[in-house]
Every structure is written in structure tokens, then in C-alpha cells.
CSV table of C-alpha atoms and ligand atoms in Angstrom, one decimal:
chain,number,residue,atom,x,y,z
D,26,MET,CA,205.7,62.9,136.3
D,27,LEU,CA,204.2,60.1,139.2
D,28,ASN,CA,206.9,59.5,141.2
D,29,GLY,CA,205.9,57.7,144.1
D,30,LYS,CA,202.0,58.3,144.1
D,31,VAL,CA,199.7,55.4,144.2
D,32,ALA,CA,197.0,54.9,142.0
D,33,VAL,CA,193.4,52.9,141.4
D,34,ILE,CA,191.8,52.9,138.1
D,35,THR,CA,188.6,51.5,137.3
D,36,GLY,CA,188.5,50.0,133.4
D,37,GLY,CA,191.8,49.1,133.5
D,38,THR,CA,192.0,46.2,131.4
D,39,ARG,CA,191.7,47.1,128.0
D,40,GLY,CA,191.1,50.5,126.2
D,41,ILE,CA,191.6,53.6,127.6
D,42,GLY,CA,192.3,52.3,130.9
D,43,TYR,CA,194.6,50.0,130.0
D,44,SER,CA,196.4,53.2,128.6
D,45,ILE,CA,195.7,55.0,131.6
D,46,VAL,CA,197.6,52.2,133.7
D,47,LYS,CA,200.2,52.2,131.2
D,48,LYS,CA,201.1,55.4,131.7
D,49,PHE,CA,201.0,55.6,134.8
D,50,LEU,CA,203.5,52.9,135.3
D,51,ASP,CA,206.3,54.5,132.5
D,52,ASN,CA,205.8,57.4,134.9
D,53,GLY,CA,206.5,55.7,138.7
D,54,CYS,CA,203.5,55.2,139.5
D,55,LYS,CA,202.2,52.3,141.4
D,56,VAL,CA,198.4,50.9,140.1
D,57,ALA,CA,195.8,49.0,141.8
D,58,LEU,CA,193.7,48.2,138.0
D,59,LEU,CA,190.0,47.4,138.7
D,60,GLY,CA,188.1,44.9,136.0
D,61,SER,CA,184.8,43.1,135.2
D,62,LYS,CA,186.7,39.4,135.2
D,63,GLU,CA,189.2,37.5,137.5
D,64,GLU,CA,190.4,36.4,133.4
D,65,THR,CA,190.9,39.6,131.8
D,66,VAL,CA,192.2,41.5,135.2
D,67,SER,CA,194.9,38.7,135.3
D,68,LYS,CA,195.9,39.2,132.0
D,69,ALA,CA,196.3,42.9,131.9
D,70,ILE,CA,198.7,42.2,134.8
D,71,LYS,CA,200.4,39.4,133.3
D,72,ASP,CA,200.8,41.7,129.3
D,73,LEU,CA,202.2,44.6,131.9
D,74,LYS,CA,205.0,42.7,133.4
D,75,VAL,CA,205.3,41.0,130.1
D,76,ILE,CA,206.5,44.9,129.0
D,77,ASN,CA,208.2,45.5,132.3
D,78,GLU,CA,208.3,42.9,135.4
D,79,ASN,CA,209.4,46.0,137.4
D,80,TYR,CA,205.9,47.7,137.7
D,81,GLU,CA,204.2,47.5,140.8
D,82,VAL,CA,200.5,46.6,140.1
D,83,ILE,CA,198.2,44.8,142.0
D,84,GLY,CA,194.7,43.9,140.3
D,85,PHE,CA,191.0,42.9,141.7
D,86,TYR,CA,187.7,42.9,140.1
D,87,PRO,CA,184.9,43.8,142.5
D,88,ASN,CA,181.4,45.7,142.1
D,89,LEU,CA,182.1,48.8,141.2
D,90,CYS,CA,178.4,50.0,142.8
D,91,SER,CA,179.0,48.2,146.6
D,92,GLN,CA,179.9,50.5,148.7
D,93,ASP,CA,181.1,47.6,151.3
D,94,GLU,CA,183.4,45.9,148.3
D,95,MET,CA,185.0,49.5,147.4
D,96,GLY,CA,185.8,49.8,151.0
D,97,GLU,CA,187.7,46.9,150.9
D,98,ILE,CA,189.0,47.5,147.8
D,99,PHE,CA,190.4,50.8,149.1
D,100,LYS,CA,191.5,49.2,152.4
D,101,LYS,CA,193.6,46.4,150.4
D,102,VAL,CA,195.0,49.2,148.1
D,103,LYS,CA,196.5,50.9,151.6
D,104,GLU,CA,198.1,47.9,152.9
D,105,THR,CA,199.8,46.9,150.4
D,106,TYR,CA,201.1,50.1,148.9
D,107,GLY,CA,200.8,52.7,152.3
D,108,LYS,CA,199.0,55.2,150.7
D,109,ILE,CA,196.2,56.2,147.4
D,110,ASP,CA,197.0,59.3,145.8
D,111,ILE,CA,194.9,58.8,142.8
D,112,LEU,CA,191.5,57.4,141.7
D,113,VAL,CA,190.5,57.3,138.3
D,114,ASN,CA,186.3,56.4,137.4
D,115,ASN,CA,187.3,54.9,133.7
D,116,ALA,CA,185.0,51.9,133.5
D,117,GLY,CA,181.9,52.8,131.9
D,118,ILE,CA,179.4,51.4,129.1
D,119,SER,CA,178.1,53.2,125.9
D,120,SER,CA,174.6,52.5,123.9
D,121,LYS,CA,173.3,52.9,120.9
D,122,THR,CA,169.5,51.8,121.7
D,123,LYS,CA,166.7,53.4,120.3
D,124,LEU,CA,164.0,55.2,122.4
D,125,GLU,CA,161.3,53.4,122.3
D,126,ASP,CA,163.3,49.4,122.3
D,127,TYR,CA,165.2,50.8,125.4
D,128,GLU,CA,164.8,48.0,128.5
D,129,GLU,CA,164.9,49.3,131.8
D,130,SER,CA,167.6,46.6,132.4
D,131,GLU,CA,169.2,48.5,129.8
D,132,TYR,CA,168.5,52.0,131.4
D,133,ASP,CA,169.7,50.1,134.9
D,134,LYS,CA,173.5,49.0,133.6
D,135,ILE,CA,174.4,52.3,131.8
D,136,SER,CA,173.4,54.0,135.0
D,137,ASP,CA,175.0,51.7,137.8
D,138,LEU,CA,178.4,51.4,135.3
D,139,ASN,CA,178.1,54.8,134.4
D,140,ILE,CA,177.3,57.1,137.5
D,141,LYS,CA,176.3,55.0,140.4
D,142,SER,CA,180.0,53.0,140.5
D,143,VAL,CA,181.1,56.5,140.0
D,144,PHE,CA,179.7,58.3,142.7
D,145,THR,CA,180.1,54.9,144.5
D,146,SER,CA,184.2,55.2,144.6
D,147,SER,CA,184.6,58.8,144.9
D,148,LYS,CA,182.9,58.2,148.4
D,149,MET,CA,184.7,55.4,149.3
D,150,VAL,CA,188.2,56.3,148.4
D,151,LEU,CA,187.8,60.0,150.3
D,152,PRO,CA,188.9,58.9,153.3
D,153,TYR,CA,192.5,58.1,151.7
D,154,LEU,CA,192.8,61.0,149.4
D,155,LYS,CA,191.9,63.0,152.3
D,156,GLU,CA,195.3,62.2,153.8
D,157,THR,CA,197.4,62.6,150.1
D,158,LYS,CA,195.3,66.1,149.2
D,159,GLY,CA,194.4,63.4,146.2
D,160,VAL,CA,192.9,63.6,142.8
D,161,ILE,CA,189.7,62.4,141.5
D,162,LEU,CA,189.8,62.2,137.7
D,163,ASN,CA,186.5,60.9,135.7
D,164,THR,CA,186.3,59.9,132.2
D,165,SER,CA,183.8,61.6,130.7
D,166,SER,CA,183.3,61.8,126.7
D,167,MET,CA,182.2,64.6,124.1
D,168,VAL,CA,178.9,63.6,124.0
D,169,SER,CA,178.2,64.7,127.3
D,170,ILE,CA,178.5,68.1,125.5
D,171,TYR,CA,176.2,67.7,123.1
D,172,GLY,CA,174.4,64.3,122.9
D,173,GLN,CA,174.0,61.5,120.3
D,174,PRO,CA,171.4,60.6,118.1
D,175,SER,CA,170.5,57.4,120.1
D,176,GLY,CA,171.8,55.9,122.9
D,177,VAL,CA,169.7,58.8,124.9
D,178,MET,CA,171.5,57.1,128.3
D,179,TYR,CA,174.7,56.7,127.6
D,180,PRO,CA,175.3,61.1,126.9
D,181,ALA,CA,173.1,61.6,129.9
D,182,SER,CA,175.5,58.9,132.1
D,183,LYS,CA,178.1,61.2,131.1
D,184,PHE,CA,176.3,64.9,131.7
D,185,ALA,CA,176.1,63.4,135.5
D,186,VAL,CA,179.8,62.6,135.3
D,187,ASN,CA,180.4,65.9,134.8
D,188,GLY,CA,178.0,67.0,136.9
D,189,ILE,CA,179.2,65.1,140.2
D,190,THR,CA,183.3,66.5,138.6
D,191,LYS,CA,182.1,69.9,139.3
D,192,SER,CA,180.1,69.7,141.7
D,193,LEU,CA,183.1,67.2,144.2
D,194,SER,CA,186.1,70.0,143.0
D,195,ARG,CA,183.4,72.5,145.1
D,196,GLU,CA,182.6,70.0,148.3
D,197,LEU,CA,186.6,69.2,148.1
D,198,ALA,CA,188.4,71.7,147.3
D,199,PRO,CA,188.8,72.3,151.3
D,200,TYR,CA,190.3,69.7,151.4
D,201,GLY,CA,192.9,69.9,148.5
D,202,ILE,CA,191.3,67.2,146.7
D,203,ARG,CA,191.3,68.4,143.0
D,204,VAL,CA,188.7,66.3,140.5
D,205,ASN,CA,188.5,66.8,136.7
D,206,ALA,CA,187.4,65.4,134.3
D,207,VAL,CA,188.0,64.1,130.6
D,208,LEU,CA,186.0,64.0,127.3
D,209,PRO,CA,187.1,61.8,124.9
D,210,GLY,CA,186.1,61.8,121.3
D,211,ILE,CA,185.6,59.0,119.5
D,212,THR,CA,188.3,56.5,120.3
D,213,GLU,CA,190.3,53.2,118.9
D,214,THR,CA,189.1,50.6,121.5
D,215,ASP,CA,187.0,47.8,121.8
D,216,MET,CA,184.0,50.0,122.4
D,217,VAL,CA,184.5,52.2,118.8
D,218,LYS,CA,185.2,48.5,117.6
D,219,ASN,CA,181.7,47.3,118.2
D,220,LEU,CA,179.7,50.4,116.5
D,221,PRO,CA,179.1,50.3,113.1
D,222,LYS,CA,180.9,52.2,110.6
D,223,GLU,CA,178.2,53.9,109.3
D,224,MET,CA,178.0,55.6,113.0
D,225,ILE,CA,181.8,55.9,112.8
D,226,GLU,CA,183.0,57.1,109.2
D,227,PRO,CA,180.1,60.4,109.1
D,228,LEU,CA,182.1,61.2,112.0
D,229,ILE,CA,185.1,60.9,111.3
D,230,LYS,CA,184.5,64.0,108.5
D,231,THR,CA,183.4,66.0,111.8
D,232,ILE,CA,186.9,66.0,112.9
D,233,PRO,CA,189.4,68.6,112.6
D,234,LEU,CA,192.1,67.0,112.9
D,235,GLY,CA,190.7,64.2,110.5
D,236,ARG,CA,191.5,61.5,112.5
D,237,ILE,CA,189.5,59.3,115.6
D,238,GLY,CA,191.9,59.5,118.9
D,239,THR,CA,194.4,56.8,120.4
D,240,PRO,CA,194.0,55.4,123.7
D,241,ASP,CA,197.6,57.1,124.3
D,242,ASP,CA,196.1,60.6,122.8
D,243,ILE,CA,193.7,60.3,125.7
D,244,SER,CA,195.6,58.8,128.8
D,245,ASN,CA,198.4,62.2,127.8
D,246,ALA,CA,195.6,63.6,130.0
D,247,PHE,CA,195.3,61.9,132.3
D,248,LEU,CA,198.9,61.7,133.1
D,249,PHE,CA,198.6,65.8,133.0
D,250,LEU,CA,195.9,65.9,135.7
D,251,ALA,CA,196.9,63.7,137.7
D,252,SER,CA,200.6,65.1,138.4
D,253,ASP,CA,201.5,68.0,140.0
D,254,MET,CA,201.6,70.0,136.9
D,255,ALA,CA,198.0,70.1,137.3
D,256,SER,CA,198.3,71.7,140.4
D,257,TYR,CA,195.8,74.7,140.5
D,258,ILE,CA,193.3,72.7,137.8
D,259,THR,CA,190.2,71.3,139.6
D,260,GLY,CA,186.3,71.5,137.7
D,261,GLU,CA,187.9,70.9,134.7
D,262,LEU,CA,185.8,69.3,131.7
D,263,LEU,CA,189.0,69.5,129.6
D,264,SER,CA,187.9,67.7,126.0
D,265,VAL,CA,190.3,65.7,124.0
D,266,ASP,CA,188.6,65.4,121.0
D,267,GLY,CA,190.5,66.6,118.3
D,268,GLY,CA,188.6,69.7,117.9
D,269,SER,CA,185.6,67.8,117.3
D,270,ARG,CA,183.0,70.1,119.5
D,271,SER,CA,183.9,73.7,117.3
V,7,LIG,P1,186.9,49.4,126.5
V,7,LIG,O1,185.2,48.5,126.0
V,7,LIG,O2,187.6,48.7,126.0
V,7,LIG,O3,186.5,49.3,128.2
V,7,LIG,C1,185.7,48.9,129.4
V,7,LIG,C2,186.5,49.3,130.1
V,7,LIG,O4,185.4,49.0,131.7
V,7,LIG,C3,186.9,47.5,130.7
V,7,LIG,O5,188.7,47.6,130.6
V,7,LIG,C4,185.9,46.8,131.2
V,7,LIG,O6,186.7,46.0,132.3
V,7,LIG,C5,185.5,48.1,131.9
V,7,LIG,N1,184.0,47.4,132.8
V,7,LIG,C6,183.1,47.2,131.5
V,7,LIG,N2,181.6,46.5,132.2
V,7,LIG,C7,182.3,46.8,133.5
V,7,LIG,C8,181.5,46.1,134.7
V,7,LIG,N3,180.4,46.0,134.7
V,7,LIG,N4,182.0,46.2,136.1
V,7,LIG,C9,183.9,47.0,135.9
V,7,LIG,N5,184.2,47.3,134.7
V,7,LIG,C10,183.8,47.3,134.0
V,7,LIG,O7,186.0,51.2,126.7
V,7,LIG,P2,186.7,52.3,126.0
V,7,LIG,O8,186.1,52.7,125.1
V,7,LIG,O9,188.5,51.8,126.8
V,7,LIG,O10,186.2,53.4,127.5
V,7,LIG,C11,186.7,53.0,128.6
V,7,LIG,C12,186.3,54.8,129.0
V,7,LIG,O11,186.5,55.8,128.1
V,7,LIG,C13,184.7,54.6,129.8
V,7,LIG,O12,183.7,55.4,130.6
V,7,LIG,C14,183.9,55.2,127.8
V,7,LIG,O13,182.5,55.8,128.3
V,7,LIG,C15,184.9,56.6,127.6
V,7,LIG,N6,184.8,57.1,126.5
V,7,LIG,C16,185.4,56.1,125.4
V,7,LIG,C17,185.3,56.5,124.1
V,7,LIG,C18,185.6,56.0,122.5
V,7,LIG,O14,185.8,56.4,121.9
V,7,LIG,N7,185.9,54.9,123.2
V,7,LIG,C19,184.4,57.8,123.9
V,7,LIG,C20,184.7,58.8,124.6
V,7,LIG,C21,184.3,58.0,126.3
């Protein structure tokens, strides 16, 4: 479905991002995966090459909020693979801190990674996507619809991601660039494994399909939205949550 395309995927070393990387590679895409550390980026690439030595994948660990560093990364990807068709802004951190316990540093950390990085990457990739009439996909969350009982900055940051998605879909449509977001429900990744059982079990009871999502459930939606099958879809916030919002 992505034969000959080139994608840059942030937060690609594990969880949902790793699943998107693998799915895109399996569908003929060349991928630059971005992570936070050299070790995790190298490990992800090594693991992928064990699965298929012919995968065309490279990795970097820039500061996603630095326009200079992101500009360099997109330049290197173009030098390596000739173009950029798809940006997936997937890196993100969650929070469960109560309002009265919030430190300014946590506020800044969430707002930087979950919002500023999406803005920065989208801005710096723009010249390349204008050339290919490319696609920006953002990882939002089901909590961007109805919030969550603690950790206010996590849902707040995802409301912002939805806002960036909707606004950029309008701003970039004249260039033929599509901008969409996927809103995963609770998904089996490290982020969720770190949440307390008391928080997860009641949540599962509210899911009409009766189970939490897998990274594969989520990356299927990214594959569809990145592909030409979604050529007339932009500004969409696609829930992939087992029906949780109903
Ligand atoms: P994860 O913790 O398994 O992976 C997070 C990824 O982000 C990793 O690749 C990590 O390298 C990267 N990352 C973390 N901090 C970074 C930093 N400072 N700089 C650069 N990269 C950094 O998380 P996940 O569950 O796979 O989450 C991926 C996305 O999905 C996030 O945006 C998250 O908000 C969203 N999401 C997850 C769930 C869920 O239930 N797991 C639900 C809804 C939305």
C-alpha cells in the first residue's frame, strides 16, 4: 500500500510507533525512525533487520522540539531516500499526576513532547511534503474527546494535537497535503503497562469490544490514512478504540 513512499516516524522505537514503522516497511515504504536515545534507536533497527534484512530503514535521535535539529534530519532523509512523503508525529508521554501535585517541569515536558514537537516537525517537513503532496499523521488519543480523571496535561495536549490536525488540514490542503489524526483507545504498550491496575481494569469494562487494543490495531489505521486509499480524507480524527467513546 505504500510502495515507493518515504516516511519519517517519531517515537518509532517501541509500542505504537514501532508497530507503525514495521507496518509501513512491510508495505513497501522506506522509513526513518526517530527515538529519544541512540541505544533504543539502534536496537529497534537491529530488531527490524533480524525480521527482514531488506527493510530500508534508518534512525536518528534528535530533539524533536528543535527547528534546527529537525531541519537537519529531514535534509538527511531526503539525501538518503530522495524525498519525503509521510510524517508521523507519534512520540508522546502520558501523565496521571493530580492537579495539586503538578510540577512546572512536568507541565513543560508534556507540552514540549506532545505539542511543540508536532508543531516543529510539521513546520520543518513542509518544504518536502509540498514537493510530494504528502501526508501528516498525528497520534492523538481517545482522552482528547472526554478527558481523564487525573494528569490533566495529557488530555489537554491531545486536544491541542486535534487542533493542530484540524487547522493544518485547512492550511495545507491547497498544497495537496493531507493532515489526519488517529485517536487510539487504551493500547497494550509500555505506556499502559506503567499505569496502575486500578486504572486499567475499570477502563476495560467500558470498552464495547471487551478488550484493550493492540499496537497492530492502531498501526492498521495509520497505514490506511497514509496510503492513497485515503486520498480524499483530511482533517479527520479517526477513533480506534473498540467503541469506547460510544
Ligand atoms: P511508548 O512509551 O511505548 O513509546 C513512546 C515513544 O515515544 C518511544 O518510541 C520513545 O522513544 C518516544 N519518546 C518518548 N519520549 C521522547 C522524547 N523526549 N523525545 C523523542 N522521543 C520520545 O508509548 P506508546 O503507548 O506507543 O505511545 C505512542 C503514542 O500513542 C503517544 O503519542 C501516546 O500519547 C499515544 N497513545 C497511546 C495510548 C496507549 O494506550 N498506549 C493510547 C492513546 C494514545
